[in-house]
Short mmCIF file of C-alpha atoms in Angstrom, two decimals:
data_model
loop_
_atom_site.label_atom_id
_atom_site.label_comp_id
_atom_site.label_asym_id
_atom_site.label_seq_id
_atom_site.Cartn_x
_atom_site.Cartn_y
_atom_site.Cartn_z
CA MET A 98 102.72 40.42 117.55
CA LEU A 99 105.28 37.72 116.75
CA GLN A 100 103.62 35.33 119.21
CA LEU A 101 100.22 35.88 117.63
CA LEU A 102 101.52 35.25 114.13
CA GLN A 103 103.61 32.24 115.14
CA GLN A 104 100.67 30.62 116.97
CA ASN A 105 98.36 31.46 114.07
CA TYR A 106 95.22 31.90 116.19
CA ARG A 107 93.29 34.65 117.89
CA SER A 108 94.29 35.37 121.46
CA PRO A 109 92.28 38.14 123.18
CA GLU A 110 94.89 38.28 125.94
CA LEU A 111 97.75 38.92 123.52
CA GLU A 112 95.66 41.21 121.33
CA SER A 113 94.85 43.39 124.34
CA GLN A 114 98.57 44.15 124.65
CA LEU A 115 98.73 45.63 121.16
CA GLU A 116 98.41 49.38 120.66
CA GLU A 117 96.98 51.20 117.67
CA PRO A 118 97.75 50.98 114.77
CA TRP A 119 99.26 47.55 115.48
CA LEU A 120 95.94 46.07 116.59
CA ARG A 121 93.97 47.57 113.71
CA ASP A 122 96.40 46.33 111.07
CA TYR A 123 96.68 42.94 112.75
CA LYS A 124 92.90 42.47 112.56
CA ASP A 125 93.05 43.52 108.89
CA ASN A 126 95.62 40.72 108.27
CA LYS A 127 98.33 43.15 107.20
CA PHE A 128 101.11 41.41 109.14
CA PHE A 129 102.83 38.15 108.19
CA LEU A 130 106.13 36.33 108.83
CA ILE A 131 108.83 35.31 106.36
CA ASP A 132 111.86 33.49 107.81
CA GLY A 133 111.08 34.92 111.23
CA LEU A 134 110.92 38.50 109.98
CA LEU A 135 107.78 40.61 110.37
CA TYR A 136 106.35 42.17 107.19
CA HIS A 137 103.54 44.66 106.62
CA ARG A 138 101.24 44.51 103.59
CA GLU A 139 100.97 47.78 101.70
CA LYS A 140 98.65 48.62 98.79
CA HIS A 141 100.87 47.20 96.04
CA THR A 142 103.70 45.52 97.94
CA SER A 143 104.90 44.22 101.30
CA VAL A 144 107.63 45.87 103.33
CA LEU A 145 109.71 44.96 106.34
CA THR A 146 108.29 46.08 109.69
CA VAL A 147 110.76 47.93 111.89
CA VAL A 148 110.07 47.48 115.59
CA ASP A 149 113.20 48.61 117.44
CA ARG A 150 113.79 52.37 117.83
CA ASP A 151 117.50 51.96 117.12
CA HIS A 152 116.67 50.27 113.84
CA ILE A 153 114.33 53.15 112.93
CA SER A 154 117.25 55.55 113.43
CA LEU A 155 119.40 53.41 111.14
CA VAL A 156 116.72 53.45 108.42
CA LEU A 157 116.39 57.24 108.65
CA GLN A 158 120.14 57.68 108.48
CA GLU A 159 120.39 55.35 105.51
CA PHE A 160 117.62 56.97 103.46
CA TYR A 161 118.23 60.58 104.39
CA GLY A 162 121.43 61.23 106.29
CA CYS A 163 124.07 59.38 104.31
CA PRO A 164 126.06 61.31 101.63
CA TYR A 165 124.78 59.44 98.57
CA MET A 166 121.14 60.15 99.47
CA GLY A 167 121.84 63.87 99.52
CA HIS A 168 119.36 64.98 102.22
CA MET A 169 116.54 65.13 99.68
CA SER A 170 113.06 66.60 100.23
CA GLU A 171 110.62 65.24 102.78
CA ASP A 172 108.24 63.85 100.13
CA ARG A 173 111.06 62.15 98.25
CA THR A 174 112.44 60.58 101.43
CA LYS A 175 108.99 59.36 102.52
CA GLU A 176 108.50 57.71 99.15
CA MET A 177 111.80 55.82 99.37
CA VAL A 178 111.38 54.75 103.01
CA ALA A 179 107.76 53.63 102.53
CA SER A 180 108.81 51.36 99.67
CA THR A 181 111.11 49.43 102.01
CA ALA A 182 109.98 49.71 105.63
CA TRP A 183 106.99 50.39 107.87
CA TRP A 184 106.49 51.40 111.49
CA PRO A 185 103.69 53.20 113.37
CA LYS A 186 103.49 56.96 112.72
CA LEU A 187 106.13 56.67 110.01
CA GLU A 188 105.28 60.01 108.37
CA GLN A 189 105.29 61.91 111.67
CA VAL A 190 108.64 60.43 112.78
CA LEU A 191 110.18 61.09 109.38
CA SER A 192 108.93 64.68 109.28
CA GLU A 193 110.34 65.43 112.74
CA TYR A 194 113.68 63.88 111.79
CA ILE A 195 114.01 65.96 108.62
CA ASN A 196 112.81 69.24 110.17
CA THR A 197 115.36 68.95 112.98
CA CYS A 198 118.31 67.96 110.79
CA GLU A 199 121.15 70.23 111.94
CA ARG A 200 123.10 69.86 108.69
CA CYS A 201 120.11 70.97 106.59
CA GLN A 202 119.36 73.94 108.82
CA LYS A 203 122.91 75.18 108.35
CA ALA A 204 123.11 74.49 104.62
CA ASN A 205 119.64 75.47 103.34
CA ARG A 206 119.65 78.61 101.26
CA LYS A 207 117.43 81.37 102.60
CA HIS A 208 115.11 82.94 100.02
CA GLY A 209 113.57 86.38 100.10
CA LYS A 210 114.84 89.59 101.60
CA LYS A 211 117.15 89.60 104.57
CA HIS A 212 115.32 90.14 107.82
CA GLY A 213 115.83 93.50 109.46
CA LEU A 214 117.42 93.89 112.86
CA LEU A 215 115.33 94.56 115.93
CA GLN A 216 115.34 98.23 116.86
CA HIS A 217 115.89 98.96 120.53
CA ILE A 218 113.69 101.65 122.05
CA GLU A 219 115.94 104.01 123.98
CA GLU A 220 115.25 104.53 127.66
CA CYS A 221 113.65 107.85 128.56
CA LYS A 222 115.50 110.44 130.63
CA HIS A 223 112.56 112.79 131.17
CA PRO A 224 108.79 112.39 131.75
CA TRP A 225 106.62 112.41 128.62
CA GLU A 226 109.68 112.20 126.37
CA THR A 227 108.48 108.97 124.72
CA ILE A 228 104.88 107.81 124.79
CA ASN A 229 102.89 104.86 123.46
CA MET A 230 99.36 105.27 122.12
CA ASP A 231 96.59 102.82 121.34
CA TRP A 232 92.82 102.56 121.22
CA VAL A 233 90.29 100.66 123.27
CA SER A 234 86.94 100.50 121.51
CA GLY A 235 83.78 98.41 121.50
CA LEU A 236 82.66 99.67 124.92
CA PHE A 237 79.03 100.27 125.84
CA PRO A 238 78.17 104.01 125.60
CA ARG A 239 78.14 105.59 129.05
CA GLY A 240 77.60 109.03 130.60
CA LYS A 241 76.09 112.17 129.15
CA GLU A 242 78.58 112.14 126.26
CA ASN A 243 77.93 108.48 125.41
CA PHE A 244 81.66 107.69 125.28
CA ASN A 245 82.33 104.27 123.76
CA ALA A 246 86.14 104.24 123.47
CA PHE A 247 89.39 105.24 125.18
CA LEU A 248 92.58 106.73 123.81
CA VAL A 249 95.28 105.15 125.97
CA ILE A 250 98.42 107.24 126.50
CA ALA A 251 101.26 105.34 128.21
CA TYR A 252 104.46 107.16 129.01
CA ARG A 253 107.59 105.11 129.33
CA PHE A 254 109.45 107.13 131.98
CA LYS A 255 107.26 105.97 134.89
CA LYS A 256 105.34 103.21 133.13
CA SER A 257 101.99 104.87 133.85
CA MET A 258 99.08 105.89 131.65
CA ARG A 259 96.17 108.19 131.03
CA CYS A 260 92.90 107.05 129.51
CA LEU A 261 91.07 109.72 127.55
CA PRO A 262 87.37 108.90 126.97
CA CYS A 263 86.27 109.50 123.39
CA HIS A 264 84.11 108.12 120.61
CA LYS A 265 85.03 105.40 118.16
CA GLU A 266 83.55 107.58 115.40
CA ASP A 267 85.86 110.56 116.17
CA THR A 268 87.69 112.04 113.18
CA GLU A 269 91.42 112.73 112.85
CA MET A 270 90.80 116.33 113.90
CA ASP A 271 88.86 115.20 116.98
CA THR A 272 91.79 112.98 117.96
CA ASP A 273 94.27 115.83 117.45
CA LEU A 274 92.24 118.15 119.69
CA LEU A 275 91.79 115.45 122.33
CA PHE A 276 95.52 114.79 122.48
CA TRP A 277 96.45 118.47 122.36
CA ASN A 278 94.04 119.58 125.10
CA ASN A 279 94.81 116.73 127.50
CA ILE A 280 98.49 115.94 126.92
CA ILE A 281 100.45 118.59 125.06
CA SER A 282 98.84 121.55 126.86
CA THR A 283 99.72 120.11 130.28
CA CYS A 284 102.75 117.86 129.74
CA GLY A 285 104.52 119.34 126.73
CA VAL A 286 105.38 118.02 123.28
CA PRO A 287 106.77 114.45 123.30
CA LYS A 288 109.91 113.63 121.31
CA ILE A 289 108.66 110.21 120.17
CA ILE A 290 105.14 108.83 119.75
CA ILE A 291 104.91 105.06 119.29
CA SER A 292 101.66 103.66 117.88
CA ASP A 293 100.20 101.22 115.41
CA LYS A 294 99.21 102.26 111.90
CA ASP A 295 95.70 103.31 112.76
CA PRO A 296 94.34 105.65 110.04
CA LYS A 297 93.97 108.44 112.60
CA PHE A 298 97.67 108.20 113.49
CA THR A 299 98.81 108.07 109.87
CA SER A 300 96.52 110.81 108.54
CA GLU A 301 98.02 113.86 106.85
CA VAL A 302 96.64 116.14 109.59
CA TRP A 303 98.35 114.14 112.34
CA THR A 304 101.69 113.59 110.59
CA SER A 305 101.95 117.19 109.38
CA LEU A 306 101.27 118.61 112.85
CA TYR A 307 103.95 116.55 114.57
CA ASP A 308 106.40 117.09 111.77
CA ILE A 309 106.11 120.82 112.53
CA LEU A 310 106.47 120.19 116.28
CA GLY A 311 109.55 118.02 115.72
CA THR A 312 108.01 114.84 117.13
CA LYS A 313 109.13 111.53 115.67
CA LEU A 314 106.26 109.17 114.83
CA ALA A 315 107.30 105.52 115.22
CA PHE A 316 104.81 102.99 113.83
CA SER A 317 104.75 99.30 114.67
CA THR A 318 104.89 96.84 111.78
CA ALA A 319 102.14 94.36 110.98
CA TYR A 320 102.07 91.20 113.16
CA HIS A 321 104.66 92.71 115.52
CA PRO A 322 102.70 94.21 118.43
CA GLN A 323 105.78 94.15 120.70
CA THR A 324 106.72 97.61 119.37
CA ASP A 325 103.65 99.08 121.03
CA GLY A 326 103.89 96.61 123.87
CA LEU A 327 103.71 99.13 126.72
CA ALA A 328 100.31 100.42 125.61
CA GLU A 329 99.12 96.86 125.02
CA ARG A 330 100.15 95.90 128.56
CA MET A 331 98.45 98.96 130.04
CA ILE A 332 95.26 98.07 128.18
CA GLN A 333 95.36 94.57 129.68
CA THR A 334 95.63 96.11 133.15
CA MET A 335 92.73 98.47 132.49
CA ASP A 336 90.63 95.63 131.09
CA TYR A 337 91.40 93.57 134.22
CA ILE A 338 90.11 96.38 136.46
CA LEU A 339 87.06 97.26 134.36
CA ARG A 340 85.86 93.66 134.27
CA ARG A 341 85.68 93.65 138.06
CA PHE A 342 84.10 97.04 138.69
CA CYS A 343 81.87 97.51 135.64
CA GLY A 344 78.96 95.26 134.90
CA TYR A 345 75.39 95.21 133.79
CA GLY A 346 73.23 97.76 135.59
CA MET A 347 76.20 99.94 136.60
CA GLU A 348 76.42 103.54 135.44
#
């Protein structure tokens, strides 16, 4: 860049060595020299061009990190730096510098409620003591019953599952009977049932029944599927198998 400006003529060979946005701004005549220093024309002023990475760090420290600048906001810092200096991707570099400032991360006041602690799910000592439940729907109707969904029951003791065919349109009572006839009648009453907040799992019929049976219903929170992670993982495994053995034209 300095050679091009000092020679004051177009050199395709030298220009080919320039990267964007240097080349673009050079062709737009935004660079010029004053006393051997490289300047960049802005909309209403001209600012010093910073080329060396070490010098960029000094500018950032001077306009953001020193005590009398006070670690101000990103917009405020950008405004002050842009009025004095220019370098490629200035806003991106400045944003990364501010967002990774260790002093600010320690000192910034946290707003809102304090985050809750993660709740550990206790390990099971007996089969069917704790189970995870979730739905798989959107399947093509198959068989005489035209099943189009599965109720996935994963039990944590042996990390295995049962898939109960059902209908997406089933009511809360249908779900209760399905679970009772296939799980409780053969495996006993679980102590803990972990599921998402599907309306069928939060209905009055469902919650009242398991309140009487002494079963704790543990619901996962929104945007935190890890709580019901075992069922989610089992569903992935089942999906993996079904995609390979079920296809068009298969009954």
